[in-house]
Short mmCIF file of C-alpha atoms and ligand atoms in Angstrom, two decimals:
data_model
loop_
_atom_site.label_atom_id
_atom_site.label_comp_id
_atom_site.label_asym_id
_atom_site.label_seq_id
_atom_site.Cartn_x
_atom_site.Cartn_y
_atom_site.Cartn_z
CA UNK A 1 0.00 0.00 0.00
CA UNK A 2 1.34 3.41 -0.98
CA UNK A 3 1.76 5.50 2.19
CA UNK A 4 1.27 9.22 1.55
CA UNK A 5 1.97 11.96 4.09
CA UNK A 6 -0.39 14.94 3.91
CA UNK A 7 0.67 17.79 6.21
CA UNK A 8 -1.84 20.34 7.52
CA UNK A 9 -4.74 17.97 6.83
CA UNK A 10 -6.82 19.31 9.72
CA UNK A 11 -6.93 22.80 8.21
CA UNK A 12 -9.26 24.28 5.63
CA UNK A 13 -7.81 23.11 2.30
CA UNK A 14 -5.93 20.16 3.81
CA UNK A 15 -9.14 18.61 5.15
CA UNK A 16 -10.69 18.71 1.67
CA UNK A 17 -7.55 17.13 0.19
CA UNK A 18 -7.43 14.39 2.87
CA UNK A 19 -11.14 13.62 2.41
CA UNK A 20 -10.72 13.38 -1.37
CA UNK A 21 -7.69 11.10 -1.18
CA UNK A 22 -9.05 8.83 1.57
CA UNK A 23 -12.38 8.34 -0.21
CA UNK A 24 -11.15 8.14 -3.82
CA UNK A 25 -8.01 6.06 -3.30
CA UNK A 26 -8.68 3.11 -0.96
CA UNK A 27 -5.34 1.61 -1.98
CA UNK A 28 -3.44 4.62 -0.55
CA UNK A 29 -2.75 4.84 3.16
CA UNK A 30 -3.15 8.53 4.06
CA UNK A 31 -1.25 9.87 7.08
CA UNK A 32 -2.44 13.31 8.15
CA UNK A 33 0.26 15.14 10.14
CA UNK A 34 -0.98 18.28 11.87
CA UNK A 35 0.04 20.31 14.90
CA UNK A 36 -3.58 21.34 15.52
CA UNK A 37 -2.89 25.04 15.87
CA UNK A 38 -5.85 27.38 16.28
CA UNK A 39 -6.56 26.68 12.56
CA UNK A 40 -6.41 22.88 12.75
CA UNK A 41 -9.62 21.13 13.67
CA UNK A 42 -10.14 17.36 13.63
CA UNK A 43 -13.89 17.95 13.46
CA UNK A 44 -13.20 18.86 9.81
CA UNK A 45 -12.52 15.18 9.14
CA UNK A 46 -15.21 13.43 11.20
CA UNK A 47 -16.59 11.72 8.12
CA UNK A 48 -13.30 9.97 7.27
CA UNK A 49 -11.76 9.24 10.67
CA UNK A 50 -13.10 5.66 10.72
CA UNK A 51 -11.76 4.78 7.28
CA UNK A 52 -9.14 2.01 7.46
CA UNK A 53 -6.79 3.86 5.07
CA UNK A 54 -6.70 7.02 7.24
CA UNK A 55 -4.38 7.80 10.14
CA UNK A 56 -3.86 11.01 12.13
CA UNK A 57 -0.52 11.97 13.70
CA UNK A 58 -0.27 15.05 15.91
CA UNK A 59 3.07 16.78 15.48
CA UNK A 60 5.00 19.90 14.61
CA UNK A 61 6.93 20.18 11.33
CA UNK A 62 9.30 22.61 13.06
CA UNK A 63 10.61 19.73 15.22
CA UNK A 64 13.32 18.26 12.97
CA UNK A 65 14.02 15.17 15.12
CA UNK A 66 10.37 14.28 15.33
CA UNK A 67 9.98 14.66 11.54
CA UNK A 68 13.11 12.57 10.85
CA UNK A 69 11.88 9.77 13.12
CA UNK A 70 8.41 9.83 11.62
CA UNK A 71 9.80 9.47 8.07
CA UNK A 72 12.05 6.58 9.15
CA UNK A 73 9.22 4.78 10.97
CA UNK A 74 6.50 5.31 8.39
CA UNK A 75 8.58 5.08 5.21
CA UNK A 76 6.39 7.51 3.28
CA UNK A 77 6.23 7.06 -0.46
CA UNK A 78 5.19 10.66 -1.21
CA UNK A 79 4.44 13.95 0.54
CA UNK A 80 1.72 16.52 -0.11
CA UNK A 81 2.65 19.52 2.02
CA UNK A 82 -0.03 22.00 3.07
CA UNK A 83 0.82 22.73 6.73
CA UNK A 84 1.43 26.44 7.14
CA UNK A 85 0.60 29.56 9.02
CA UNK A 86 -1.82 31.00 6.47
CA UNK A 87 -3.32 34.31 7.57
CA UNK A 88 -1.76 37.57 6.32
CA UNK A 89 -2.99 39.67 9.29
CA UNK A 90 -1.41 37.25 11.77
CA UNK A 91 1.83 37.38 9.76
CA UNK A 92 1.89 41.14 10.23
CA UNK A 93 1.61 40.82 14.02
CA UNK A 94 3.71 37.61 14.46
CA UNK A 95 6.09 37.19 11.49
CA UNK A 96 8.43 34.76 13.25
CA UNK A 97 5.73 32.07 13.49
CA UNK A 98 5.55 32.19 9.70
CA UNK A 99 9.31 31.84 9.31
CA UNK A 100 9.33 28.85 11.66
CA UNK A 101 6.45 26.84 10.22
CA UNK A 102 6.47 27.92 6.58
CA UNK A 103 10.24 28.07 6.00
CA UNK A 104 11.94 25.95 8.68
CA UNK A 105 9.09 23.42 8.73
CA UNK A 106 9.25 22.98 4.95
CA UNK A 107 13.04 22.55 5.01
CA UNK A 108 12.70 19.94 7.79
CA UNK A 109 10.31 17.95 5.60
CA UNK A 110 12.61 18.29 2.58
CA UNK A 111 15.58 17.05 4.65
CA UNK A 112 13.69 14.06 6.01
CA UNK A 113 12.42 13.17 2.53
CA UNK A 114 15.90 13.56 1.09
CA UNK A 115 17.35 11.16 3.65
CA UNK A 116 14.65 8.57 3.06
CA UNK A 117 14.47 8.78 -0.72
CA UNK A 118 18.07 9.48 -1.77
CA UNK A 119 18.53 6.03 -3.40
CA UNK A 120 15.75 6.70 -5.87
CA UNK A 121 14.23 10.19 -6.01
CA UNK A 122 12.25 9.56 -9.19
CA UNK A 123 9.82 7.16 -7.46
CA UNK A 124 8.94 9.65 -4.74
CA UNK A 125 7.10 12.93 -5.10
CA UNK A 126 7.34 16.02 -2.88
CA UNK A 127 4.31 18.19 -3.68
CA UNK A 128 4.41 21.67 -2.16
CA UNK A 129 1.13 23.59 -2.03
CA UNK A 130 1.71 27.32 -2.32
CA UNK A 131 -0.07 30.57 -3.02
CA UNK A 132 -0.37 33.18 -5.78
CA UNK A 133 0.61 35.79 -3.15
CA UNK A 134 4.29 35.01 -3.84
CA UNK A 135 3.94 36.97 -7.10
CA UNK A 136 3.12 40.18 -5.26
CA UNK A 137 0.43 42.47 -6.57
CA UNK A 138 -1.02 43.30 -9.99
CA UNK A 139 -2.17 46.70 -11.22
CA UNK A 140 -5.46 46.98 -13.07
CA UNK A 141 -4.36 44.67 -15.91
CA UNK A 142 -2.53 41.41 -16.41
CA UNK A 143 -2.53 37.98 -14.79
CA UNK A 144 0.02 35.97 -12.80
CA UNK A 145 1.59 33.25 -14.97
CA UNK A 146 4.09 30.60 -13.89
CA UNK A 147 6.82 32.93 -15.24
CA UNK A 148 5.85 36.00 -13.21
CA UNK A 149 8.84 36.96 -11.00
CA UNK A 150 8.38 36.51 -7.27
CA UNK A 151 7.72 39.80 -5.43
CA UNK A 152 6.15 39.04 -2.05
CA UNK A 153 5.04 41.90 0.21
CA UNK A 154 3.62 40.44 3.40
CA UNK A 155 5.53 38.31 5.90
CA UNK A 156 3.12 35.48 4.93
CA UNK A 157 3.86 35.71 1.21
CA UNK A 158 7.60 36.21 1.88
CA UNK A 159 7.65 33.00 3.95
CA UNK A 160 5.74 31.05 1.28
CA UNK A 161 8.03 32.44 -1.46
CA UNK A 162 11.02 31.34 0.58
CA UNK A 163 9.61 27.83 1.00
CA UNK A 164 8.95 27.61 -2.76
CA UNK A 165 12.60 28.56 -3.40
CA UNK A 166 13.79 25.83 -1.02
CA UNK A 167 11.65 23.22 -2.76
CA UNK A 168 13.10 24.25 -6.15
CA UNK A 169 16.61 24.28 -4.67
CA UNK A 170 16.17 20.66 -3.45
CA UNK A 171 14.91 19.70 -6.89
CA UNK A 172 17.86 21.36 -8.65
CA UNK A 173 20.58 20.44 -6.14
CA UNK A 174 19.66 16.90 -5.14
CA UNK A 175 17.41 15.85 -8.02
CA UNK A 176 14.35 15.51 -5.83
CA UNK A 177 11.07 14.95 -7.70
CA UNK A 178 9.23 18.11 -6.64
CA UNK A 179 6.15 19.91 -7.88
CA UNK A 180 4.64 23.20 -6.74
CA UNK A 181 1.24 24.75 -7.31
CA UNK A 182 0.37 28.38 -6.63
CA UNK A 183 -3.32 28.90 -6.04
CA UNK A 184 -5.56 31.93 -5.67
CA UNK A 185 -7.93 32.60 -2.72
CA UNK A 186 -10.04 29.58 -1.80
CA UNK A 187 -13.53 29.60 -0.31
CA UNK A 188 -15.96 26.92 0.85
CA UNK A 189 -16.85 24.86 3.92
CA UNK A 190 -14.58 24.44 6.99
CA UNK A 191 -12.84 27.79 6.39
CA UNK A 192 -11.67 29.36 9.64
CA UNK A 193 -13.67 32.56 10.31
CA UNK A 194 -10.71 34.92 10.36
CA UNK A 195 -10.62 35.02 6.54
CA UNK A 196 -12.90 37.42 4.68
CA UNK A 197 -15.79 35.18 3.55
CA UNK A 198 -16.39 33.04 6.65
CA UNK A 199 -15.77 36.04 8.93
CA UNK A 200 -18.41 38.04 7.06
CA UNK A 201 -20.91 35.15 7.13
CA UNK A 202 -20.42 34.70 10.87
CA UNK A 203 -20.71 38.42 11.61
CA UNK A 204 -23.79 38.90 9.46
CA UNK A 205 -25.43 35.89 11.13
CA UNK A 206 -24.75 37.49 14.54
CA UNK A 207 -25.70 41.03 13.44
CA UNK A 208 -22.15 42.27 14.00
CA UNK A 209 -20.30 44.82 11.82
CA UNK A 210 -18.61 43.39 8.73
CA UNK A 211 -15.13 44.97 8.57
CA UNK A 212 -14.03 45.93 5.05
CA UNK A 213 -10.42 47.10 4.82
CA UNK A 214 -9.80 50.49 3.18
CA UNK A 215 -12.39 51.21 0.51
CA UNK A 216 -12.99 47.56 -0.35
CA UNK A 217 -11.42 48.04 -3.78
CA UNK A 218 -8.83 45.26 -3.51
CA UNK A 219 -9.42 42.40 -5.90
CA UNK A 220 -9.08 38.68 -5.24
CA UNK A 221 -9.61 35.71 -7.60
CA UNK A 222 -11.81 33.21 -5.75
CA UNK A 223 -11.76 29.44 -6.24
CA UNK A 224 -14.09 26.77 -4.75
CA UNK A 225 -11.94 24.76 -2.33
CA UNK A 226 -13.06 21.41 -3.76
CA UNK A 227 -11.86 22.55 -7.19
CA UNK A 228 -8.47 23.25 -5.60
CA UNK A 229 -8.45 19.78 -4.01
CA UNK A 230 -9.23 18.27 -7.43
CA UNK A 231 -6.39 20.32 -8.98
CA UNK A 232 -4.01 18.99 -6.31
CA UNK A 233 -5.12 15.42 -7.12
CA UNK A 234 -4.59 15.94 -10.87
CA UNK A 235 -1.20 17.63 -10.41
CA UNK A 236 0.02 15.08 -7.85
CA UNK A 237 -0.74 12.21 -10.21
CA UNK A 238 0.22 13.72 -13.57
CA UNK A 239 2.70 16.60 -13.33
CA UNK A 240 6.24 16.11 -14.59
CA UNK A 241 8.95 16.48 -11.96
CA UNK A 242 10.05 20.08 -11.45
CA UNK A 243 6.81 21.56 -12.78
CA UNK A 244 4.87 24.49 -11.38
CA UNK A 245 1.17 25.07 -12.02
CA UNK A 246 -0.93 28.12 -11.27
CA UNK A 247 -4.44 27.30 -10.04
CA UNK A 248 -7.22 29.89 -10.14
CA UNK A 249 -10.87 30.50 -10.74
CA UNK A 250 -10.89 33.23 -13.45
CA UNK A 251 -13.17 34.85 -10.93
CA UNK A 252 -12.09 38.33 -9.87
CA UNK A 253 -14.12 40.32 -7.34
CA UNK A 254 -13.51 43.54 -5.48
CA UNK A 255 -13.98 42.89 -1.77
CA UNK A 256 -16.89 45.31 -1.56
CA UNK A 257 -18.79 43.72 -4.48
CA UNK A 258 -18.20 40.30 -2.98
CA UNK A 259 -19.50 41.39 0.43
CA UNK A 260 -22.56 43.07 -1.12
CA UNK A 261 -23.38 39.86 -3.03
CA UNK A 262 -22.94 37.87 0.17
CA UNK A 263 -25.25 40.29 2.03
CA UNK A 264 -28.00 39.75 -0.57
CA UNK A 265 -27.69 35.96 -0.19
CA UNK A 266 -27.74 36.26 3.61
CA UNK A 267 -30.84 38.52 3.56
CA UNK A 268 -32.61 35.77 1.62
CA UNK A 269 -31.32 32.86 3.71
CA UNK A 270 -32.07 34.57 7.03
CA UNK A 271 -35.43 35.92 5.84
CA UNK A 272 -34.35 39.48 6.43
CA UNK A 273 -35.65 42.34 4.29
CA UNK A 274 -33.36 42.93 1.26
CA UNK A 275 -30.77 45.60 2.19
CA UNK A 276 -30.69 44.69 5.91
CA UNK A 277 -27.35 42.87 5.96
CA UNK A 278 -25.57 45.53 3.85
CA UNK A 279 -26.13 47.98 6.72
CA UNK A 280 -23.57 45.96 8.70
CA UNK A 281 -20.74 46.83 6.27
CA UNK A 282 -18.16 48.94 8.13
CA UNK A 283 -15.08 50.39 6.44
CA UNK A 284 -12.02 50.05 8.71
CA UNK A 285 -8.33 51.01 8.53
CA UNK A 286 -6.61 49.31 5.62
CA UNK A 287 -4.23 46.36 6.06
CA UNK A 288 -0.56 47.43 6.02
CA UNK A 289 1.08 46.65 2.66
CA UNK A 290 -2.29 45.50 1.29
CA UNK A 291 -1.81 43.94 -2.17
CA UNK A 292 -4.22 45.57 -4.63
CA UNK A 293 -5.05 42.75 -7.01
CA UNK A 294 -4.43 39.02 -7.46
CA UNK A 295 -5.53 37.21 -10.62
CA UNK A 296 -4.30 33.89 -11.89
CA UNK A 297 -3.74 32.62 -15.40
CA UNK A 298 -4.32 28.87 -15.07
CA UNK A 299 -4.17 28.14 -18.82
CA UNK A 300 -1.20 25.81 -18.40
CA UNK A 301 -3.09 23.57 -15.97
CA UNK A 302 -6.16 23.58 -18.21
CA UNK A 303 -4.16 22.85 -21.37
CA UNK A 304 -1.74 20.24 -20.00
CA UNK A 305 -3.82 18.46 -17.37
CA UNK A 306 -7.37 19.25 -18.48
CA UNK A 307 -8.43 20.89 -15.20
CA UNK A 308 -11.10 23.59 -15.10
CA UNK A 309 -13.08 25.06 -12.19
CA UNK A 310 -16.47 23.37 -11.84
CA UNK A 311 -18.59 25.89 -10.00
CA UNK A 312 -19.89 29.41 -10.69
CA UNK A 313 -19.05 31.80 -7.84
CA UNK A 314 -22.63 32.77 -6.91
CA UNK A 315 -23.56 29.08 -6.68
CA UNK A 316 -20.45 28.36 -4.60
CA UNK A 317 -21.13 31.29 -2.27
CA UNK A 318 -24.68 30.10 -1.74
CA UNK A 319 -23.47 26.58 -0.93
CA UNK A 320 -20.90 28.04 1.46
CA UNK A 321 -23.53 30.12 3.28
CA UNK A 322 -25.77 27.04 3.52
CA UNK A 323 -22.90 25.05 5.05
CA UNK A 324 -22.17 27.67 7.71
CA UNK A 325 -25.84 28.12 8.59
CA UNK A 326 -26.36 24.39 9.01
CA UNK A 327 -23.12 23.80 10.95
CA UNK A 328 -23.65 26.06 13.93
CA UNK A 329 -21.86 23.71 16.32
CA UNK A 330 -18.68 23.82 14.21
CA UNK A 331 -18.88 27.60 14.03
CA UNK A 332 -19.52 28.00 17.75
CA UNK A 333 -16.59 25.73 18.61
CA UNK A 334 -14.07 27.60 16.51
CA UNK A 335 -15.33 31.05 17.46
CA UNK A 336 -14.99 30.44 21.20
CA UNK A 337 -11.80 30.80 23.26
CA UNK A 338 -8.63 31.64 21.38
CA UNK A 339 -10.36 32.92 18.31
CA UNK A 340 -12.23 35.53 20.34
CA UNK A 341 -9.03 36.84 21.92
CA UNK A 342 -7.42 37.10 18.49
CA UNK A 343 -10.48 38.79 17.04
CA UNK A 344 -10.53 41.44 19.74
CA UNK A 345 -6.81 42.18 19.20
CA UNK A 346 -7.33 42.57 15.45
CA UNK A 347 -10.43 44.73 15.30
CA UNK A 348 -11.13 46.57 18.56
CA UNK A 349 -8.86 49.54 17.80
CA UNK A 350 -9.18 49.52 14.02
P1 NAD B 401 -5.17 26.68 7.40
O1 NAD B 401 -4.55 27.74 8.24
O2 NAD B 401 -6.64 26.51 7.40
O3 NAD B 401 -4.56 25.25 7.82
C1 NAD B 401 -3.20 25.07 8.10
C2 NAD B 401 -3.04 23.75 8.83
O4 NAD B 401 -1.63 23.56 9.10
C3 NAD B 401 -3.77 23.70 10.18
O5 NAD B 401 -4.47 22.49 10.32
C4 NAD B 401 -2.63 23.82 11.21
O6 NAD B 401 -2.92 23.16 12.43
C5 NAD B 401 -1.48 23.14 10.47
N1 NAD B 401 -0.19 23.62 10.95
C6 NAD B 401 0.20 24.90 11.16
N2 NAD B 401 1.47 24.94 11.65
C7 NAD B 401 1.88 23.65 11.74
C8 NAD B 401 3.10 23.04 12.15
N3 NAD B 401 4.14 23.78 12.60
N4 NAD B 401 3.21 21.69 12.08
C9 NAD B 401 2.17 20.93 11.64
N5 NAD B 401 0.98 21.47 11.26
C10 NAD B 401 0.84 22.80 11.30
O7 NAD B 401 -4.59 26.92 5.94
P2 NAD B 401 -5.28 26.66 4.52
O8 NAD B 401 -6.01 27.87 4.12
O9 NAD B 401 -5.93 25.34 4.54
O10 NAD B 401 -3.96 26.58 3.61
C11 NAD B 401 -3.30 25.34 3.39
C12 NAD B 401 -2.13 25.58 2.47
O11 NAD B 401 -2.57 26.11 1.23
C13 NAD B 401 -1.10 26.56 3.03
O12 NAD B 401 0.18 26.10 2.70
C14 NAD B 401 -1.42 27.86 2.30
O13 NAD B 401 -0.27 28.66 2.17
C15 NAD B 401 -1.90 27.33 0.96
N6 NAD B 401 -2.86 28.20 0.23
C16 NAD B 401 -3.97 28.68 0.85
C17 NAD B 401 -4.89 29.44 0.13
C18 NAD B 401 -6.18 29.94 0.76
O14 NAD B 401 -6.92 30.67 0.11
N7 NAD B 401 -6.50 29.57 1.98
C19 NAD B 401 -4.65 29.73 -1.21
C20 NAD B 401 -3.49 29.23 -1.81
C21 NAD B 401 -2.61 28.46 -1.07
P1 TYD B 402 -8.18 37.21 3.42
O1 TYD B 402 -9.41 36.36 3.45
O2 TYD B 402 -7.45 37.50 4.68
O3 TYD B 402 -7.21 36.56 2.34
P2 TYD B 402 -5.83 37.16 1.67
O4 TYD B 402 -5.36 38.28 2.50
O5 TYD B 402 -4.93 35.98 1.74
O6 TYD B 402 -6.21 37.56 0.28
O7 TYD B 402 -8.57 38.60 2.76
C1 TYD B 402 -9.19 38.67 1.50
C2 TYD B 402 -9.36 40.15 1.17
O8 TYD B 402 -10.30 40.72 2.07
C3 TYD B 402 -8.10 40.95 1.34
O9 TYD B 402 -8.06 41.95 0.33
C4 TYD B 402 -8.23 41.60 2.71
C5 TYD B 402 -9.73 41.80 2.83
N1 TYD B 402 -10.32 41.69 4.18
C6 TYD B 402 -11.22 42.66 4.63
O10 TYD B 402 -11.55 43.61 3.91
N2 TYD B 402 -11.76 42.51 5.88
C7 TYD B 402 -11.41 41.47 6.71
O11 TYD B 402 -11.91 41.42 7.87
C8 TYD B 402 -10.49 40.49 6.23
C9 TYD B 402 -10.09 39.33 7.09
C10 TYD B 402 -9.97 40.63 4.96
#
């Protein structure tokens, strides 16, 4: 049985990837390694935890000895690496956490894989899941391609850019079989409510202000998380060693248009008069170094591996709202305790 390590599987995207692999590939043994930080939640994987081909290991990728021992014991065939500190605002207040997990943690995994696989790199794949934020920001025109030079601006994107460079360096220096994908903003179920869409849904539901940074003119390219998980599946199985793919939804929205659309959906779902939820929109101080626009050209992935997004944004948003409204227990659990303290620190003086 092929044993595959998926890191960060208890997080938002990781849980969708783990679920997809466990259910679709019964002949793979999936090991989910996660530290269970504030963003990691095993409740995200309740529906697969009893599967015989699924195993959870709690651990920190920053701990090099632990990672080395785990690789030796488990003899992983391949790695799909998603574990990361992922929120830009947290990276502005605590950059070192991003250096440790995103850079040092990635290098620890590369070192352990290198030790285990050095006799035959070609049979073992190291798949690094990254972000379009490494490319920096776009003006009004243009799209990020795989050739766009790296130009990160936030501590988060700088740490992800650095980890991408290390993965490429291990490919070039040691001949490791590595692939990288850089994806645009994801949305969907199980998304921690510190990111724009789930935060807005939660606040609207509770009649709290919806904070929009600056004038809400920044643009993001939104992709349904299950389409990202499918892209990861396709790339993992079919990409040539050393390849990079951009993954995106061809779906650009200014933050304010997105929030207004969400408000209309929420008015309907919560049986409020149209226009009620929009009154909660509150413009707050802009994020420092706020990138203006992200937009991905995913032609290469479509042309070479026949991947396209499956869902229209309005349909995806509606499904997402439905999920949050019918999973109150999940939402209450993650919005209690630590999350509240963080939330107060972020927004009370904004
Ligand atoms: P997330 O914050 O929801 O989940 C991250 C997971 O990693 C959590 O389960 C957390 O417990 C775990 N983790 C954090 N530090 C760890 C450590 N030191 N050791 C082990 N586990 C640790 O993040 P996400 O949004 O699911 O993002 C997953 C990956 O995809 C990240 O690498 C991110 O950079 C990338 N990505 C995210 C997006 C997006 O829109 N969310 C877009 C493109 C790429
Ligand atoms: P976010 O979900 O944090 O993702 P990223 O910063 O990785 O793109 O933010 C998406 C956009 O929404 C970004 O332009 C910042 C903005 N934003 C707000 O306007 N208000 C908020 O409360 C948050 C969290 C984000």
